[in-house]
Short mmCIF file of C-alpha atoms in Angstrom, two decimals:
data_model
loop_
_atom_site.label_atom_id
_atom_site.label_comp_id
_atom_site.label_asym_id
_atom_site.label_seq_id
_atom_site.Cartn_x
_atom_site.Cartn_y
_atom_site.Cartn_z
CA UNK E 28 145.87 166.56 69.60
CA UNK E 29 146.32 165.13 66.06
CA UNK E 30 143.97 162.29 66.77
CA UNK E 31 141.30 164.82 67.76
CA UNK E 32 141.81 166.76 64.52
CA UNK E 33 141.62 163.57 62.44
CA UNK E 34 138.53 162.32 64.27
CA UNK E 35 136.73 165.62 63.77
CA UNK E 36 137.68 165.70 60.09
CA UNK E 37 138.57 169.35 60.35
CA UNK E 38 141.99 170.23 59.14
CA UNK E 39 143.64 173.60 59.46
CA UNK E 40 143.60 175.79 56.38
CA UNK E 41 147.37 175.50 55.92
CA UNK E 42 147.08 171.69 55.71
CA UNK E 43 144.43 171.94 53.01
CA UNK E 44 146.60 174.40 51.09
CA UNK E 45 149.62 172.12 51.54
CA UNK E 46 147.66 169.12 50.24
CA UNK E 47 146.49 171.14 47.24
CA UNK E 48 150.07 172.18 46.46
CA UNK E 49 151.33 168.60 46.80
CA UNK E 50 148.52 167.34 44.58
CA UNK E 51 149.32 170.03 41.99
CA UNK E 52 153.03 169.17 42.02
CA UNK E 53 152.27 165.45 41.65
CA UNK E 54 149.91 166.14 38.76
CA UNK E 55 152.53 168.27 36.98
CA UNK E 56 155.15 165.59 37.63
CA UNK E 57 152.94 162.90 36.07
CA UNK E 58 152.20 165.10 33.06
CA UNK E 59 155.94 165.67 32.61
CA UNK E 60 156.65 161.93 32.89
CA UNK E 61 153.94 161.09 30.36
CA UNK E 62 155.41 163.65 27.96
CA UNK E 63 158.86 162.09 28.38
CA UNK E 64 157.46 158.62 27.77
CA UNK E 65 155.61 159.80 24.66
CA UNK E 66 158.79 161.42 23.34
CA UNK E 67 160.83 158.25 23.96
CA UNK E 68 158.19 156.11 22.26
CA UNK E 69 158.18 158.45 19.27
CA UNK E 70 161.98 158.20 19.01
CA UNK E 71 161.81 154.40 19.26
CA UNK E 72 159.12 154.29 16.58
CA UNK E 73 161.21 156.44 14.23
CA UNK E 74 164.22 154.22 14.87
CA UNK E 75 162.15 151.11 14.18
CA UNK E 76 160.89 152.55 10.89
CA UNK E 77 164.45 153.47 9.92
CA UNK E 78 165.74 149.98 10.69
CA UNK E 79 162.88 148.36 8.79
CA UNK E 80 163.58 150.58 5.80
CA UNK E 81 167.27 149.65 5.88
CA UNK E 82 166.42 145.95 6.10
CA UNK E 83 164.01 146.21 3.17
CA UNK E 84 166.66 147.99 1.13
CA UNK E 85 169.31 145.37 1.97
CA UNK E 86 166.90 142.57 1.09
CA UNK E 87 166.00 144.28 -2.16
CA UNK E 88 169.68 144.68 -3.05
CA UNK E 89 170.38 141.03 -2.22
CA UNK E 90 167.45 139.92 -4.36
CA UNK E 91 168.58 142.12 -7.25
CA UNK E 92 172.13 140.75 -7.09
CA UNK E 93 170.84 137.19 -6.92
CA UNK E 94 168.55 137.73 -9.92
CA UNK E 95 171.34 139.42 -11.88
CA UNK E 96 173.66 136.48 -11.17
CA UNK E 97 170.97 133.98 -12.14
CA UNK E 98 170.24 135.92 -15.34
CA UNK E 99 173.94 135.97 -16.20
CA UNK E 100 174.26 132.21 -15.65
CA UNK E 101 171.18 131.50 -17.76
CA UNK E 102 172.41 133.83 -20.49
CA UNK E 103 175.81 132.08 -20.58
CA UNK E 104 174.11 128.69 -20.67
CA UNK E 105 171.89 129.82 -23.53
CA UNK E 106 174.92 131.19 -25.41
CA UNK E 107 176.77 127.88 -24.97
CA UNK E 108 173.77 126.00 -26.34
CA UNK E 109 173.53 128.36 -29.31
CA UNK E 110 177.26 127.99 -30.00
CA UNK E 111 176.95 124.20 -29.77
CA UNK E 112 174.02 124.19 -32.20
CA UNK E 113 175.95 126.39 -34.66
CA UNK E 114 179.04 124.17 -34.47
CA UNK E 115 177.07 120.97 -34.98
CA UNK E 116 175.05 122.48 -37.81
CA UNK E 117 178.09 123.68 -39.74
CA UNK E 118 179.76 120.25 -39.87
#
């Protein structure tokens, strides 16, 4: 019986309706999945931007501390040289 229906290419109306419903459900399911994926990607992107911002801030702070330390060392060295020059000049 089914082989005759398939060979003829005529399907009962309820089968066509069932196929349309299944197709509609699958389409809605895919749309929902795509929306979920988009939402997850957006969250991941925001997290990535946040982490990059934190890393830039940490790097900037490290650089500032390093420059401040270097400036302090150079300033002390310059002060020692000035003091040495003043001591040798006043002899």
